[in-house]
Short mmCIF file of C-alpha atoms in Angstrom, two decimals:
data_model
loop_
_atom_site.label_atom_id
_atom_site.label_comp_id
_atom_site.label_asym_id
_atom_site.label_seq_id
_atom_site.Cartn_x
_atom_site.Cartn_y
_atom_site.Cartn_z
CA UNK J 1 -4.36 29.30 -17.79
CA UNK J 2 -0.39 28.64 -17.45
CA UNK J 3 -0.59 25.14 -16.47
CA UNK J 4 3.92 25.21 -15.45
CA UNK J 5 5.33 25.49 -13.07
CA UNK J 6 5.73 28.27 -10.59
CA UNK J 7 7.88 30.39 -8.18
CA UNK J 8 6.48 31.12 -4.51
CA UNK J 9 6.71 35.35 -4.36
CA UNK J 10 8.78 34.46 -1.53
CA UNK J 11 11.42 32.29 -2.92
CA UNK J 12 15.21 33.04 -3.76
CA UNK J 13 17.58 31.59 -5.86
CA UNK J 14 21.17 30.95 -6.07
CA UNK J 15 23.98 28.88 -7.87
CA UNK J 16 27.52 29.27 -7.45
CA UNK J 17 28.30 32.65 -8.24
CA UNK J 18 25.60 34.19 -5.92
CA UNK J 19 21.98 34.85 -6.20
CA UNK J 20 20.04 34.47 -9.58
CA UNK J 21 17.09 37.15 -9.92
CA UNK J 22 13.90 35.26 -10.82
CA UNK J 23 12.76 36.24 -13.93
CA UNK J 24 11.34 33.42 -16.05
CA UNK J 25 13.46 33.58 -19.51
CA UNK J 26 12.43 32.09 -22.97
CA UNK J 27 14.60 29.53 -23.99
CA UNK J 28 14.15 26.48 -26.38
CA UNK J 29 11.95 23.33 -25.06
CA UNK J 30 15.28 20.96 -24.79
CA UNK J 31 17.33 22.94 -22.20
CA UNK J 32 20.90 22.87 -21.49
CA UNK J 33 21.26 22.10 -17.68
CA UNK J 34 24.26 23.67 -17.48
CA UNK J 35 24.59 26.28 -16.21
CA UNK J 36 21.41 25.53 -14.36
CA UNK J 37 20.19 28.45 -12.78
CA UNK J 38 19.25 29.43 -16.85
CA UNK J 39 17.45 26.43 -17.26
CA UNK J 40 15.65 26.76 -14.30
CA UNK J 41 14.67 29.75 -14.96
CA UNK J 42 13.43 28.94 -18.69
CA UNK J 43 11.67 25.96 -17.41
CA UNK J 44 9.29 27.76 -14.51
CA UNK J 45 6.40 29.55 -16.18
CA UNK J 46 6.51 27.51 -19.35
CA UNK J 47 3.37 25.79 -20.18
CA UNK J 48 4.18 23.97 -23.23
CA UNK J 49 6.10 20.83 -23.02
CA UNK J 50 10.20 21.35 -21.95
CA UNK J 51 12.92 18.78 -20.45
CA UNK J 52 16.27 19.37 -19.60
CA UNK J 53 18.88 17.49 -20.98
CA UNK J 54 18.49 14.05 -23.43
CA UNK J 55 18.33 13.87 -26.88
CA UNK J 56 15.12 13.98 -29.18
CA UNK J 57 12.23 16.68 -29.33
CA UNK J 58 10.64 17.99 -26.18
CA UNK J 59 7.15 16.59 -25.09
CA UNK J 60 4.15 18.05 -26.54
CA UNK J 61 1.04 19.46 -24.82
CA UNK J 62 -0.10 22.19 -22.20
CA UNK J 63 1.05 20.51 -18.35
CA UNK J 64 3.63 18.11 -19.30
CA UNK J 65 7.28 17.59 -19.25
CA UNK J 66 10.07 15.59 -19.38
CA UNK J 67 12.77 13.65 -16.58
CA UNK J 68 15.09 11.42 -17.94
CA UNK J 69 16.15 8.23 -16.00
CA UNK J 70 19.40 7.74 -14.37
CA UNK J 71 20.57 5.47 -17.50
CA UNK J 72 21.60 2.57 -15.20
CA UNK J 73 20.96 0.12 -18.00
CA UNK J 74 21.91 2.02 -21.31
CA UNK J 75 21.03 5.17 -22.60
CA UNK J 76 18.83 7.23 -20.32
CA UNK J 77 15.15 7.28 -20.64
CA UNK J 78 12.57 10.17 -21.37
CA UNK J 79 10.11 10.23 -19.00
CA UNK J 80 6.96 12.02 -19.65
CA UNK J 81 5.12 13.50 -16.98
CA UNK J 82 2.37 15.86 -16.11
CA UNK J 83 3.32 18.84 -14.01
CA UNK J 84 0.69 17.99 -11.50
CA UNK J 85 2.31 14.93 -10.82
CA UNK J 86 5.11 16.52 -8.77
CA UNK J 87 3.07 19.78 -7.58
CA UNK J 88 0.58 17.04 -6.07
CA UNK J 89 3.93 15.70 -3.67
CA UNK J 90 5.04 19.40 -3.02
CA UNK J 91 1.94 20.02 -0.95
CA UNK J 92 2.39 16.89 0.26
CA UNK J 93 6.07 17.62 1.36
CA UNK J 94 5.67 21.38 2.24
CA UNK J 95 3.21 19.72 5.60
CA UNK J 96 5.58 16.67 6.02
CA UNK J 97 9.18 18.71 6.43
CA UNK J 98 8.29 22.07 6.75
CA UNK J 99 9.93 23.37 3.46
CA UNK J 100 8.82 26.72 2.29
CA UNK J 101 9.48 30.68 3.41
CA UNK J 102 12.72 31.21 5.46
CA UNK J 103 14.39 27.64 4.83
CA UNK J 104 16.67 27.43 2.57
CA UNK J 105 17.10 24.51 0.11
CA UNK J 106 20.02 22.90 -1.55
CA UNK J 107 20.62 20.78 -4.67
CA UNK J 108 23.85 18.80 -5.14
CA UNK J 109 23.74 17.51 -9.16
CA UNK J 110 22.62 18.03 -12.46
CA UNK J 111 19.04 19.51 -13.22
CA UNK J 112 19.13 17.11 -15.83
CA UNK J 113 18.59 14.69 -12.69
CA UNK J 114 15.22 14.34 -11.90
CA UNK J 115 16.53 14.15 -7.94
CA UNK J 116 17.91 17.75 -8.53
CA UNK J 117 15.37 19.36 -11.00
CA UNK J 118 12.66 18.08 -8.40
CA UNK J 119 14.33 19.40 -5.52
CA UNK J 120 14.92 22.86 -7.24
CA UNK J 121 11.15 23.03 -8.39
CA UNK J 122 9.78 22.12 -5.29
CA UNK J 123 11.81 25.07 -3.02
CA UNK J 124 11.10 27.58 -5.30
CA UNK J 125 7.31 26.49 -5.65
CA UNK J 126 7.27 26.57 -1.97
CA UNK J 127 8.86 29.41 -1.39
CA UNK J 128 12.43 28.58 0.19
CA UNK J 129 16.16 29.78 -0.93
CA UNK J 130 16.81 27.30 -3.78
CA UNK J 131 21.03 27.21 -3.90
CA UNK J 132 22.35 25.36 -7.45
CA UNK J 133 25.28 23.61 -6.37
CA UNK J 134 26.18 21.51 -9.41
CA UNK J 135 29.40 22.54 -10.64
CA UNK J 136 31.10 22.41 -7.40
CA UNK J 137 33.68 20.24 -5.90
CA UNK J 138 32.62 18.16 -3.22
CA UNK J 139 34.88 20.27 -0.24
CA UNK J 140 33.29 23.36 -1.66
CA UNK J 141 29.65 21.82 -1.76
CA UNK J 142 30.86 21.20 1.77
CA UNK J 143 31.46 24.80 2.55
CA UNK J 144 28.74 26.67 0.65
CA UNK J 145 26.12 24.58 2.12
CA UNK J 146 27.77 25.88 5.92
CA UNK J 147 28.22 28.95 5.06
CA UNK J 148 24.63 29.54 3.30
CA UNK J 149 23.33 27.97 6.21
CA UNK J 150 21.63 25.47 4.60
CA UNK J 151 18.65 23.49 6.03
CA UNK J 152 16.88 20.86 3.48
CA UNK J 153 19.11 19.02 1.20
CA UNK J 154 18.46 16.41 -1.66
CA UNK J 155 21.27 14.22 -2.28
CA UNK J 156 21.99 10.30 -3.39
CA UNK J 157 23.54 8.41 -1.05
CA UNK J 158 26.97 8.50 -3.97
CA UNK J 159 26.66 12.50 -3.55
CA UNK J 160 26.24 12.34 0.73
CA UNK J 161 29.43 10.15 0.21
CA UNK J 162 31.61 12.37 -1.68
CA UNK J 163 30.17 15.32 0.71
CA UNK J 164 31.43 13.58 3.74
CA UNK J 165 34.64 12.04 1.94
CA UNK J 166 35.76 15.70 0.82
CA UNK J 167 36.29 17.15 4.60
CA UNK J 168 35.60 20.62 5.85
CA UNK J 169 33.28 22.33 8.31
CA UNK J 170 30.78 20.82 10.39
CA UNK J 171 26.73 21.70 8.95
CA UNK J 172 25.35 22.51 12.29
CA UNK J 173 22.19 24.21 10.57
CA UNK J 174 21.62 21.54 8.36
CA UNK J 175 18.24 19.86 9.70
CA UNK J 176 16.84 17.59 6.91
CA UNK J 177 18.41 15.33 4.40
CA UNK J 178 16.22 14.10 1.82
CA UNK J 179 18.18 10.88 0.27
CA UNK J 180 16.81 9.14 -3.29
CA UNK J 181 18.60 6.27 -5.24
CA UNK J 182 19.48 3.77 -3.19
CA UNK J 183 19.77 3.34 0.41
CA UNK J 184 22.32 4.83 3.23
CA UNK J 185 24.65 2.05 4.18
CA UNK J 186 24.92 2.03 7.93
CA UNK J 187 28.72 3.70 7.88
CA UNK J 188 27.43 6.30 5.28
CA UNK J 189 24.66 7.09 8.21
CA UNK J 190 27.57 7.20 11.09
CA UNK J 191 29.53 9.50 8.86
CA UNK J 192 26.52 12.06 8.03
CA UNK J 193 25.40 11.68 11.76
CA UNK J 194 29.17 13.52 12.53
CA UNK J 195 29.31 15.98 9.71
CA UNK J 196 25.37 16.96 10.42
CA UNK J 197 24.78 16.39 14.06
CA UNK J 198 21.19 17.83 13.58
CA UNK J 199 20.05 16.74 10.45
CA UNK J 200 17.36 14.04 10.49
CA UNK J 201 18.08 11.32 7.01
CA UNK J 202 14.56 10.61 5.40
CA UNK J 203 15.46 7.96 3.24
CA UNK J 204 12.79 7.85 0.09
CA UNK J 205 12.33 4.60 -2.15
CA UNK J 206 10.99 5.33 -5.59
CA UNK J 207 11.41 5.21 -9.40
CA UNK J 208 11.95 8.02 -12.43
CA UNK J 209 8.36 6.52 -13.28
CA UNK J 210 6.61 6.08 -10.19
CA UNK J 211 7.66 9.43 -7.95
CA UNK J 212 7.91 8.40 -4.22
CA UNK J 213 6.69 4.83 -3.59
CA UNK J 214 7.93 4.61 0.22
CA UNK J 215 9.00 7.11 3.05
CA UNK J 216 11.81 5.97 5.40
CA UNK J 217 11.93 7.94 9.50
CA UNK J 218 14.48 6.94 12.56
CA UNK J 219 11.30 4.07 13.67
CA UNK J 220 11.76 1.91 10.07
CA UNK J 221 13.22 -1.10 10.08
CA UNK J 222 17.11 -1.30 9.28
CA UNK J 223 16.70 -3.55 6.43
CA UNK J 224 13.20 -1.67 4.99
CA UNK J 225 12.65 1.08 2.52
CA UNK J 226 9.85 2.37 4.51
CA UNK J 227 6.15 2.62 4.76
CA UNK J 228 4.10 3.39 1.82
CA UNK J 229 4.16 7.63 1.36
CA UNK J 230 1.45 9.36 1.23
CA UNK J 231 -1.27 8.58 -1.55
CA UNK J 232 0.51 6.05 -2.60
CA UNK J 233 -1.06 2.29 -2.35
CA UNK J 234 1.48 -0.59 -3.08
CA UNK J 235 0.32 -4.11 -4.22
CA UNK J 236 2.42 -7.67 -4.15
CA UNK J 237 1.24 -9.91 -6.92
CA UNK J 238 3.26 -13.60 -7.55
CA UNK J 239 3.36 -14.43 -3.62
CA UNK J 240 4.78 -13.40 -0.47
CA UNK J 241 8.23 -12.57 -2.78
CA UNK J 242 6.14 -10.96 -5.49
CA UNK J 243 6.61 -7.89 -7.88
CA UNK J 244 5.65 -4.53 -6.59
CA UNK J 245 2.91 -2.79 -8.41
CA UNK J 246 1.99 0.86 -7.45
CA UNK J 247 -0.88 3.45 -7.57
CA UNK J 248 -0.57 6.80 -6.59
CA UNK J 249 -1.42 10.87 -8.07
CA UNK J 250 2.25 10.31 -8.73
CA UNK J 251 2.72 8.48 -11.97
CA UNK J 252 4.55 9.50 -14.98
CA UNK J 253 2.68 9.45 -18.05
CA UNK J 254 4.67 7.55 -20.48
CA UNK J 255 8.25 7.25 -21.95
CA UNK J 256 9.17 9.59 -24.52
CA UNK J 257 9.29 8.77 -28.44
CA UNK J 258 9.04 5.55 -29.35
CA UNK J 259 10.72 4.05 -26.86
CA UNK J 260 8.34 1.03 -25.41
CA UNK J 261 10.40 1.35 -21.88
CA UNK J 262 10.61 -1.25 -19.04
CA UNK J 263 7.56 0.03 -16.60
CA UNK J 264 4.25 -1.65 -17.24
CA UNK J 265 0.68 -0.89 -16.82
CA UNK J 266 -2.46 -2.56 -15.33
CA UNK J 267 -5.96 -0.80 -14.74
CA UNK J 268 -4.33 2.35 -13.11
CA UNK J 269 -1.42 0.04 -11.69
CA UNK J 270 2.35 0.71 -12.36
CA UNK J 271 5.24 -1.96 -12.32
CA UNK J 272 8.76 -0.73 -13.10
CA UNK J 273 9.82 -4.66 -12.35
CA UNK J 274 10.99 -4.38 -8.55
CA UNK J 275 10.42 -7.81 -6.12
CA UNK J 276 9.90 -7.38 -3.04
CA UNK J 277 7.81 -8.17 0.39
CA UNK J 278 5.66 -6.31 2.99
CA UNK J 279 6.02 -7.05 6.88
CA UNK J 280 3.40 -5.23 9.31
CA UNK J 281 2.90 -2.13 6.58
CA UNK J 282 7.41 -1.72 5.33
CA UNK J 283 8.41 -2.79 2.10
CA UNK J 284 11.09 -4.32 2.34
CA UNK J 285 12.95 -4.72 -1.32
CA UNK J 286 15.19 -8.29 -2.79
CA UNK J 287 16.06 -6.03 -6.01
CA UNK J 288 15.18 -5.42 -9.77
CA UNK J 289 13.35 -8.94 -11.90
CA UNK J 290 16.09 -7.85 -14.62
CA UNK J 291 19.00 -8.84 -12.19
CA UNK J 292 17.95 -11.45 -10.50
CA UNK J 293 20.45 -14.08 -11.11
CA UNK J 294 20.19 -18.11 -10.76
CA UNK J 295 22.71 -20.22 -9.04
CA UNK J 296 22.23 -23.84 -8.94
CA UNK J 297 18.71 -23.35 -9.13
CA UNK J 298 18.31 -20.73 -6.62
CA UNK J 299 17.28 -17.32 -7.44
CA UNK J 300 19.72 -14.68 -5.91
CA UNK J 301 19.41 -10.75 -6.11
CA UNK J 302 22.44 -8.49 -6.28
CA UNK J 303 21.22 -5.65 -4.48
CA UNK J 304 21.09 -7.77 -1.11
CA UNK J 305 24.77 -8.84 -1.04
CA UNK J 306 25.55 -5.41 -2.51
CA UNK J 307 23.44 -3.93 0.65
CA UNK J 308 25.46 -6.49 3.08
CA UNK J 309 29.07 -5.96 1.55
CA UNK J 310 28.17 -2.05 1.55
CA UNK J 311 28.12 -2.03 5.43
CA UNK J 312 31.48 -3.93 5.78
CA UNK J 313 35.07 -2.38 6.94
CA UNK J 314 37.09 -2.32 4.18
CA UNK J 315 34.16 -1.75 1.22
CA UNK J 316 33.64 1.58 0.42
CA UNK J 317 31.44 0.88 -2.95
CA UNK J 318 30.75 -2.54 -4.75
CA UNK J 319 28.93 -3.99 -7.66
CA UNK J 320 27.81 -7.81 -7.39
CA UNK J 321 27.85 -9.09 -11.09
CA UNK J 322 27.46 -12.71 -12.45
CA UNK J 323 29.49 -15.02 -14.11
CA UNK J 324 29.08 -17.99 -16.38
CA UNK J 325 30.02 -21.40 -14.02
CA UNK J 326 29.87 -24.51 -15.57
CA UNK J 327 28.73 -26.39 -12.27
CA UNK J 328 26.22 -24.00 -11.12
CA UNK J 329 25.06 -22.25 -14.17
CA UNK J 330 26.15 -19.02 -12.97
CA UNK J 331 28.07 -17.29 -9.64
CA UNK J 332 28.76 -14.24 -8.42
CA UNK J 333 31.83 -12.34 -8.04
CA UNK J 334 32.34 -8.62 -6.42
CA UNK J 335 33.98 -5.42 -7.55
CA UNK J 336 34.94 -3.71 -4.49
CA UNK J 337 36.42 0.02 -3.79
CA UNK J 338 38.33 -0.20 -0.67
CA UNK J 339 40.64 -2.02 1.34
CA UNK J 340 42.01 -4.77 -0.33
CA UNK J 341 43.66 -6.11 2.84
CA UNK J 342 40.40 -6.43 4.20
CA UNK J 343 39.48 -9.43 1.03
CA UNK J 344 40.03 -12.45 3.38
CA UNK J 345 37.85 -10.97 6.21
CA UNK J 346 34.70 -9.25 3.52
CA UNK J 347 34.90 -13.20 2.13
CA UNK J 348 34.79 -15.40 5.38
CA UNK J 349 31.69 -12.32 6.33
CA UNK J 350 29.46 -12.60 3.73
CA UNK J 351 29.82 -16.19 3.50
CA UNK J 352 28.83 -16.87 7.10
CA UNK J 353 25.57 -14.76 6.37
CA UNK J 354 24.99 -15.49 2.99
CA UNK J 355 25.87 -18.98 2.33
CA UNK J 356 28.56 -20.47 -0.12
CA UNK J 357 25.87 -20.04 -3.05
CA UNK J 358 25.22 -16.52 -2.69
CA UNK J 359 28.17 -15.30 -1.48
CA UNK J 360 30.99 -13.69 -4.16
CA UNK J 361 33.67 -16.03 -5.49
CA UNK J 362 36.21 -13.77 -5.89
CA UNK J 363 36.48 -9.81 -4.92
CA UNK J 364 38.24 -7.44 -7.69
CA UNK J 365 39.25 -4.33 -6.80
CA UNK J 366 39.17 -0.94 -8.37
CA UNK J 367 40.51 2.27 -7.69
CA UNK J 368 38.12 4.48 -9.29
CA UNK J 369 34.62 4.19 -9.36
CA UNK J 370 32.80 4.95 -12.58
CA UNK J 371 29.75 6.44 -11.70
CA UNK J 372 26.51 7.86 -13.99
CA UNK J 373 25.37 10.91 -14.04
CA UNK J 374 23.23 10.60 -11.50
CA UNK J 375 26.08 9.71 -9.43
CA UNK J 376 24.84 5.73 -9.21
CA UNK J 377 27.22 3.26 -10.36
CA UNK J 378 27.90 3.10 -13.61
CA UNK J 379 27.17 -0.52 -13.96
CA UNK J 380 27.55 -2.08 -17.41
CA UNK J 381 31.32 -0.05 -17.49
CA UNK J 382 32.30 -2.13 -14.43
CA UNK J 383 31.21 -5.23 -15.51
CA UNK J 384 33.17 -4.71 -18.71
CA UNK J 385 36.20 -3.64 -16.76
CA UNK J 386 35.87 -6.31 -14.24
CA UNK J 387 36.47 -8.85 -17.90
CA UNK J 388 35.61 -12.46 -17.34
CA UNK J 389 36.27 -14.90 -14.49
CA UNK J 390 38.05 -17.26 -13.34
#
């Protein structure tokens, strides 16, 4: 038995150029992903191990392939996963948004993106129109997905952003917008809300490890990443601010090579070292153990100024990074994209909600915006760039 993946009879593909006929092609196990209707193609049917992208040898064993992480931290990670392990959420998906026969499904980056490759897997398993859009520039991403008529995309919030910064037609057709990564800042909503009038944003909170941990709709709270999704139990351990620990069909299997990686294991239980808390069934998250920061004794996570400065006029992107501080151990500064006009009113904000210990010292600003391949911040290269402070 062919234990790979495989193609609905009724779905389509298409990249760039036009539509791909699909016809499962032999290839070698570590695929290019560009251009990335071949590897697609070479990766459906195949029952021995395959991953797109990365360096090393592909995964071994009938069922099982190969993600790699989004590299935040260093290098990116192989992640080692059973095919079941995503065709278990693709049933679960097909009865939650509709996607199969007669939608038609877009994918804005890399395959070698596990956001992407899953997105492309899952149409064509379903059996919707799978369009390959990597390759294109933003305003053109823009226009194919209008003029394909596009209905289901899966994007990162950094993609949405570049969709909506690019200009061009309105997506009236566009009904679902499946967002992974991080989550929409309230302006990034406003703008998508205008380009997409129709389009409802389920926001999903997960890890390259983990699959979907939490499902986001229009009742969760601003501030949460949404209920727990389907199958999926979530457990708090080291008090009402504790470490989230997961449990779902959805696990990967292990990291690839020798590589020990960062997730950890207990009786069935994954940790991939997110803190958090749960109020009346939403996680809500503070942001990854491996960040958390001390200042004068208090224990402050990036992510939540980064996900208050993110909503601000005059911040377009930012990255909250420590610095050494001889009074308080350490503080925090800010590298913004933006307005820098706007640095005396961002400051006086986020101090009046954050307090003089957790709010930045000092903003930096940045034209550009180095980004990873999986179109999150690329953040060791900014705090390089950013050099030391005062």
């Amino acid at each position: 038995m062919n234990a790979g993946f495989r193609s609905h009879p009724a779905a389509r593909l298409f990249d760039a150029g036009g539509e791909v006929a699909l016809t499962p092609v032999a290839r070698p196990a570590v695929l290019e992903d560009r251009p990335g209707a071949a590897a697609l193609l070479a990766a459906l049917g195949r029952g021995a191990g395959f991953r797109i992208g990365g360096a090393g040898p592909a995964p071994e064993g009938e069922g099982v392939f190969e993600t790699l992480t989004s590299g935040s931290s260093g290098e990116p990670r192989r992640i080692r996963r059973s095919v079941a392990s995503w065709q278990a959420s693709f049933a679960v998906n097909a009865g939650l948004f509709g996607i199969g026969p007669g939608q038609a499904v877009a994918v804005l980056g890399r395959l070698s993106h596990s956001l992407a490759l899953y997105g492309a897997l899952e149409g064509l398993a379903l059996g919707a129109a799978v369009h390959l859009l990597d390759g294109l520039r933003p305003d053109r991403q823009r226009a194919a997905l209008a003029a394909r008529g596009v209905t289901v995309i899966h994007a990162t919030p950094a993609q949405l952003r570049l969709l909506v910064e690019a200009g061009g037609p309105l997506l009236p057709e566009l009904r679902l917008v499946l967002v992974g990564g991080s989550k929409l800042d309230p302006g990034l909503r406003s703008a998508m809300a205008a380009m997409a009038p129709g389009a409802a944003l389920r926001e999903f909170y997960g890890a390259a490890e983990a699959s979907f941990i939490t499902l986001a709709d229009a009742d969760t709270p601003a501030d949460s990443v949404g209920a727990p999704y389907p199958g999926v139990e979530v457990q708090l351990r080291g008090g009402e601010l504790g470490e989230i620990w997961v449990r779902s069909p959805y696990l990967f299997q292990g990291y690839g090579g020798d590589d020990p990686g960062s997730a950890r294991w207990d009786a069935g239980w994954l940790s991939v070292g997110e803190m958090g808390w749960l109020r009346q069934g939403h996680l809500y998250l503070a942001g990854r153990a491996g960040r958390m920061v001390t200042v004068a004794d208090q224990n402050v996570f990036p992510e939540e100024i980064e996900a208050l400065m993110q909503g601000l006029s005059g911040v377009a992107r930012v990255a909250v990074l420590p610095r050494p501080d001889g009074l308080r151990g350490q503080v925090l500064i800010a590298v913004c994209q933006g307005d820098p006009a706007a640095e005396a009113e961002i400051l006086r904000a986020a101090r009046q909600v954050l307090g003089p210990l957790k709010a930045p010292r000092a903003l930096i600003w940045r034209q550009d915006w180095p980004v990873l391949a999986s179109g999150k911040s690329d953040l060791e290269r900014i705090d390089r760039e950013a050099g030391p402070w005062p």
